[in-house]
PDB file of C-alpha atoms in Angstrom:
ATOM      1  CA  UNK R 121     -13.902  34.940  45.221  1.00  0.00           C
ATOM      2  CA  UNK R 122     -15.017  33.102  42.118  1.00  0.00           C
ATOM      3  CA  UNK R 123     -12.719  31.439  39.643  1.00  0.00           C
ATOM      4  CA  UNK R 124     -13.716  30.750  36.086  1.00  0.00           C
ATOM      5  CA  UNK R 125     -11.728  28.654  33.648  1.00  0.00           C
ATOM      6  CA  UNK R 126     -12.105  28.874  29.913  1.00  0.00           C
ATOM      7  CA  UNK R 127     -10.500  27.549  26.775  1.00  0.00           C
ATOM      8  CA  UNK R 128     -11.356  23.869  26.912  1.00  0.00           C
ATOM      9  CA  UNK R 129     -12.414  21.975  23.833  1.00  0.00           C
ATOM     10  CA  UNK R 130     -11.616  19.205  21.407  1.00  0.00           C
ATOM     11  CA  UNK R 131      -8.165  18.881  19.879  1.00  0.00           C
ATOM     12  CA  UNK R 132      -6.290  16.192  18.005  1.00  0.00           C
ATOM     13  CA  UNK R 133      -3.329  14.417  19.539  1.00  0.00           C
ATOM     14  CA  UNK R 134      -0.183  16.449  19.059  1.00  0.00           C
ATOM     15  CA  UNK R 135      -2.130  19.682  19.036  1.00  0.00           C
ATOM     16  CA  UNK R 136      -2.173  22.602  21.449  1.00  0.00           C
ATOM     17  CA  UNK R 137      -4.731  24.270  23.637  1.00  0.00           C
ATOM     18  CA  UNK R 138      -4.610  27.119  26.111  1.00  0.00           C
ATOM     19  CA  UNK R 139      -6.679  27.375  29.265  1.00  0.00           C
ATOM     20  CA  UNK R 140      -7.230  30.583  31.179  1.00  0.00           C
ATOM     21  CA  UNK R 141      -8.486  31.153  34.688  1.00  0.00           C
ATOM     22  CA  UNK R 142      -9.760  34.475  35.960  1.00  0.00           C
ATOM     23  CA  UNK R 143     -10.821  35.587  39.411  1.00  0.00           C
ATOM     24  CA  UNK R 144     -13.860  37.728  40.132  1.00  0.00           C
ATOM     25  CA  UNK R 145     -15.650  38.934  43.189  1.00  0.00           C
ATOM     26  CA  UNK R 146     -13.843  40.407  46.109  1.00  0.00           C
ATOM     27  CA  UNK R 147     -10.154  40.989  45.613  1.00  0.00           C
ATOM     28  CA  UNK R 148      -7.767  38.720  47.397  1.00  0.00           C
ATOM     29  CA  UNK R 149      -4.039  38.587  47.681  1.00  0.00           C
ATOM     30  CA  UNK R 150      -3.367  35.321  45.959  1.00  0.00           C
ATOM     31  CA  UNK R 151      -0.257  33.396  46.871  1.00  0.00           C
ATOM     32  CA  UNK R 152      -0.470  30.637  44.328  1.00  0.00           C
ATOM     33  CA  UNK R 153      -2.673  29.268  41.600  1.00  0.00           C
ATOM     34  CA  UNK R 154      -2.890  25.677  40.483  1.00  0.00           C
ATOM     35  CA  UNK R 155      -4.359  23.516  37.758  1.00  0.00           C
ATOM     36  CA  UNK R 156      -5.718  20.071  38.480  1.00  0.00           C
ATOM     37  CA  UNK R 157      -7.474  17.598  36.237  1.00  0.00           C
ATOM     38  CA  UNK R 158      -9.803  14.663  36.561  1.00  0.00           C
ATOM     39  CA  UNK R 159     -10.003  12.043  33.845  1.00  0.00           C
ATOM     40  CA  UNK R 160     -13.031   9.760  33.527  1.00  0.00           C
ATOM     41  CA  UNK R 161     -12.980   7.139  36.240  1.00  0.00           C
ATOM     42  CA  UNK R 162      -9.901   8.586  37.907  1.00  0.00           C
ATOM     43  CA  UNK R 163      -9.155  10.794  40.862  1.00  0.00           C
ATOM     44  CA  UNK R 164      -8.379  14.443  40.423  1.00  0.00           C
ATOM     45  CA  UNK R 165      -4.645  15.037  40.087  1.00  0.00           C
ATOM     46  CA  UNK R 166      -2.185  17.889  40.171  1.00  0.00           C
ATOM     47  CA  UNK R 167      -1.076  19.344  36.844  1.00  0.00           C
ATOM     48  CA  UNK R 168       0.767  22.589  37.479  1.00  0.00           C
ATOM     49  CA  UNK R 169       1.033  25.489  39.904  1.00  0.00           C
ATOM     50  CA  UNK R 170       2.567  28.934  39.991  1.00  0.00           C
ATOM     51  CA  UNK R 171       3.335  31.318  42.822  1.00  0.00           C
ATOM     52  CA  UNK R 172       1.859  34.709  42.139  1.00  0.00           C
ATOM     53  CA  UNK R 173       4.611  37.054  43.299  1.00  0.00           C
ATOM     54  CA  UNK R 174       7.735  35.158  42.260  1.00  0.00           C
ATOM     55  CA  UNK R 175       6.224  33.309  39.337  1.00  0.00           C
ATOM     56  CA  UNK R 176       7.783  30.000  40.336  1.00  0.00           C
ATOM     57  CA  UNK R 177       6.215  27.186  38.354  1.00  0.00           C
ATOM     58  CA  UNK R 178       5.802  23.550  39.269  1.00  0.00           C
ATOM     59  CA  UNK R 179       4.636  20.678  37.086  1.00  0.00           C
ATOM     60  CA  UNK R 180       3.535  17.107  37.342  1.00  0.00           C
ATOM     61  CA  UNK R 181       6.005  14.763  35.707  1.00  0.00           C
ATOM     62  CA  UNK R 182       3.372  13.699  33.190  1.00  0.00           C
ATOM     63  CA  UNK R 183       3.132  17.203  31.693  1.00  0.00           C
ATOM     64  CA  UNK R 184       6.643  18.533  32.241  1.00  0.00           C
ATOM     65  CA  UNK R 185       8.099  19.845  28.999  1.00  0.00           C
ATOM     66  CA  UNK R 186       4.691  19.970  27.314  1.00  0.00           C
ATOM     67  CA  UNK R 187       2.630  22.297  29.511  1.00  0.00           C
ATOM     68  CA  UNK R 188       3.488  25.801  30.630  1.00  0.00           C
ATOM     69  CA  UNK R 189       1.797  27.831  33.356  1.00  0.00           C
ATOM     70  CA  UNK R 190       2.006  31.602  33.526  1.00  0.00           C
ATOM     71  CA  UNK R 191       0.303  34.490  35.271  1.00  0.00           C
ATOM     72  CA  UNK R 192      -0.739  37.971  34.226  1.00  0.00           C
ATOM     73  CA  UNK R 193      -0.808  40.247  37.235  1.00  0.00           C
ATOM     74  CA  UNK R 194      -2.511  43.081  35.369  1.00  0.00           C
ATOM     75  CA  UNK R 195      -5.429  40.934  34.293  1.00  0.00           C
ATOM     76  CA  UNK R 196      -5.479  38.675  37.364  1.00  0.00           C
ATOM     77  CA  UNK R 197      -5.438  35.603  35.183  1.00  0.00           C
ATOM     78  CA  UNK R 198      -3.458  32.406  34.991  1.00  0.00           C
ATOM     79  CA  UNK R 199      -2.897  30.537  31.756  1.00  0.00           C
ATOM     80  CA  UNK R 200      -2.054  26.893  31.144  1.00  0.00           C
ATOM     81  CA  UNK R 201      -0.580  26.393  27.697  1.00  0.00           C
ATOM     82  CA  UNK R 202      -0.792  22.752  26.687  1.00  0.00           C
ATOM     83  CA  UNK R 203       1.310  21.508  23.785  1.00  0.00           C
ATOM     84  CA  UNK R 204       1.913  18.073  22.307  1.00  0.00           C
ATOM     85  CA  UNK R 205      -1.360  16.910  23.769  1.00  0.00           C
ATOM     86  CA  UNK R 206      -1.994  13.205  24.189  1.00  0.00           C
ATOM     87  CA  UNK R 207      -5.258  11.282  24.505  1.00  0.00           C
ATOM     88  CA  UNK R 208      -4.382  10.639  28.148  1.00  0.00           C
ATOM     89  CA  UNK R 209      -4.565  14.384  28.765  1.00  0.00           C
ATOM     90  CA  UNK R 210      -8.322  14.164  28.269  1.00  0.00           C
ATOM     91  CA  UNK R 211      -9.934  15.381  31.476  1.00  0.00           C
ATOM     92  CA  UNK R 212     -11.885  18.107  33.145  1.00  0.00           C
ATOM     93  CA  UNK R 213      -9.389  20.770  34.114  1.00  0.00           C
ATOM     94  CA  UNK R 214      -9.886  22.834  37.240  1.00  0.00           C
ATOM     95  CA  UNK R 215      -8.132  25.988  38.320  1.00  0.00           C
ATOM     96  CA  UNK R 216      -7.632  26.721  41.986  1.00  0.00           C
ATOM     97  CA  UNK R 217      -6.088  29.441  44.093  1.00  0.00           C
ATOM     98  CA  UNK R 218      -4.902  30.102  47.601  1.00  0.00           C
ATOM     99  CA  UNK R 219      -4.010  33.275  49.454  1.00  0.00           C
ATOM    100  CA  UNK R 220      -2.092  31.393  52.113  1.00  0.00           C
ATOM    101  CA  UNK R 221       1.664  31.122  51.894  1.00  0.00           C
ATOM    102  CA  UNK R 222       2.460  27.432  51.679  1.00  0.00           C
ATOM    103  CA  UNK R 223       5.521  25.402  50.891  1.00  0.00           C
ATOM    104  CA  UNK R 224       6.249  24.423  47.327  1.00  0.00           C
ATOM    105  CA  UNK R 225       5.675  20.757  48.115  1.00  0.00           C
ATOM    106  CA  UNK R 226       2.194  21.606  49.389  1.00  0.00           C
ATOM    107  CA  UNK R 227       1.209  23.185  46.075  1.00  0.00           C
ATOM    108  CA  UNK R 228       0.572  19.683  44.773  1.00  0.00           C
ATOM    109  CA  UNK R 229      -2.264  19.027  47.204  1.00  0.00           C
ATOM    110  CA  UNK R 230      -5.851  19.979  46.432  1.00  0.00           C
ATOM    111  CA  UNK R 231      -6.682  20.556  50.070  1.00  0.00           C
ATOM    112  CA  UNK R 232      -4.323  23.542  50.112  1.00  0.00           C
ATOM    113  CA  UNK R 233      -6.531  25.499  47.708  1.00  0.00           C
ATOM    114  CA  UNK R 234      -9.721  27.024  49.144  1.00  0.00           C
ATOM    115  CA  UNK R 235     -10.859  28.612  45.878  1.00  0.00           C
ATOM    116  CA  UNK R 236     -11.904  26.522  42.880  1.00  0.00           C
ATOM    117  CA  UNK R 237     -13.391  27.072  39.478  1.00  0.00           C
ATOM    118  CA  UNK R 238     -16.095  24.775  38.020  1.00  0.00           C
ATOM    119  CA  UNK R 239     -13.804  23.088  35.500  1.00  0.00           C
ATOM    120  CA  UNK R 240     -13.478  22.999  31.739  1.00  0.00           C
ATOM    121  CA  UNK R 241     -13.400  19.883  29.575  1.00  0.00           C
ATOM    122  CA  UNK R 242     -10.398  19.081  27.400  1.00  0.00           C
ATOM    123  CA  UNK R 243     -10.770  16.203  24.964  1.00  0.00           C
ATOM    124  CA  UNK R 244      -7.794  14.946  22.985  1.00  0.00           C
ATOM    125  CA  UNK R 245      -8.649  12.636  20.111  1.00  0.00           C
ATOM    126  CA  UNK R 246      -6.216  10.044  18.805  1.00  0.00           C
TER     127      UNK R 246
END
């Protein structure tokens, strides 16, 4: 399974950007998809996650109310809509997926996701 994220770019503070992640290769029954990000000089952190069947969404406190994660079961894609972007949102964003049923608290942890995309850069200028 390969994941590929797209939609990164440069945007001014207060603007919006949408990221998409698509899966290719062998089909897999995904349980949940997540977005993580890594800012320069910082560790990679959780951003948002969504369970595939129920569509339950979870967000980091830093993006709650500004970001929205959704999934399209027909296209096998997950989208992260980012609004009211801030310079501190600048990072490389990674999408990840797991086919294992895990608890909602575990969706925050990178180690729970065996499938990862290569990342896409989001730069928010002030």
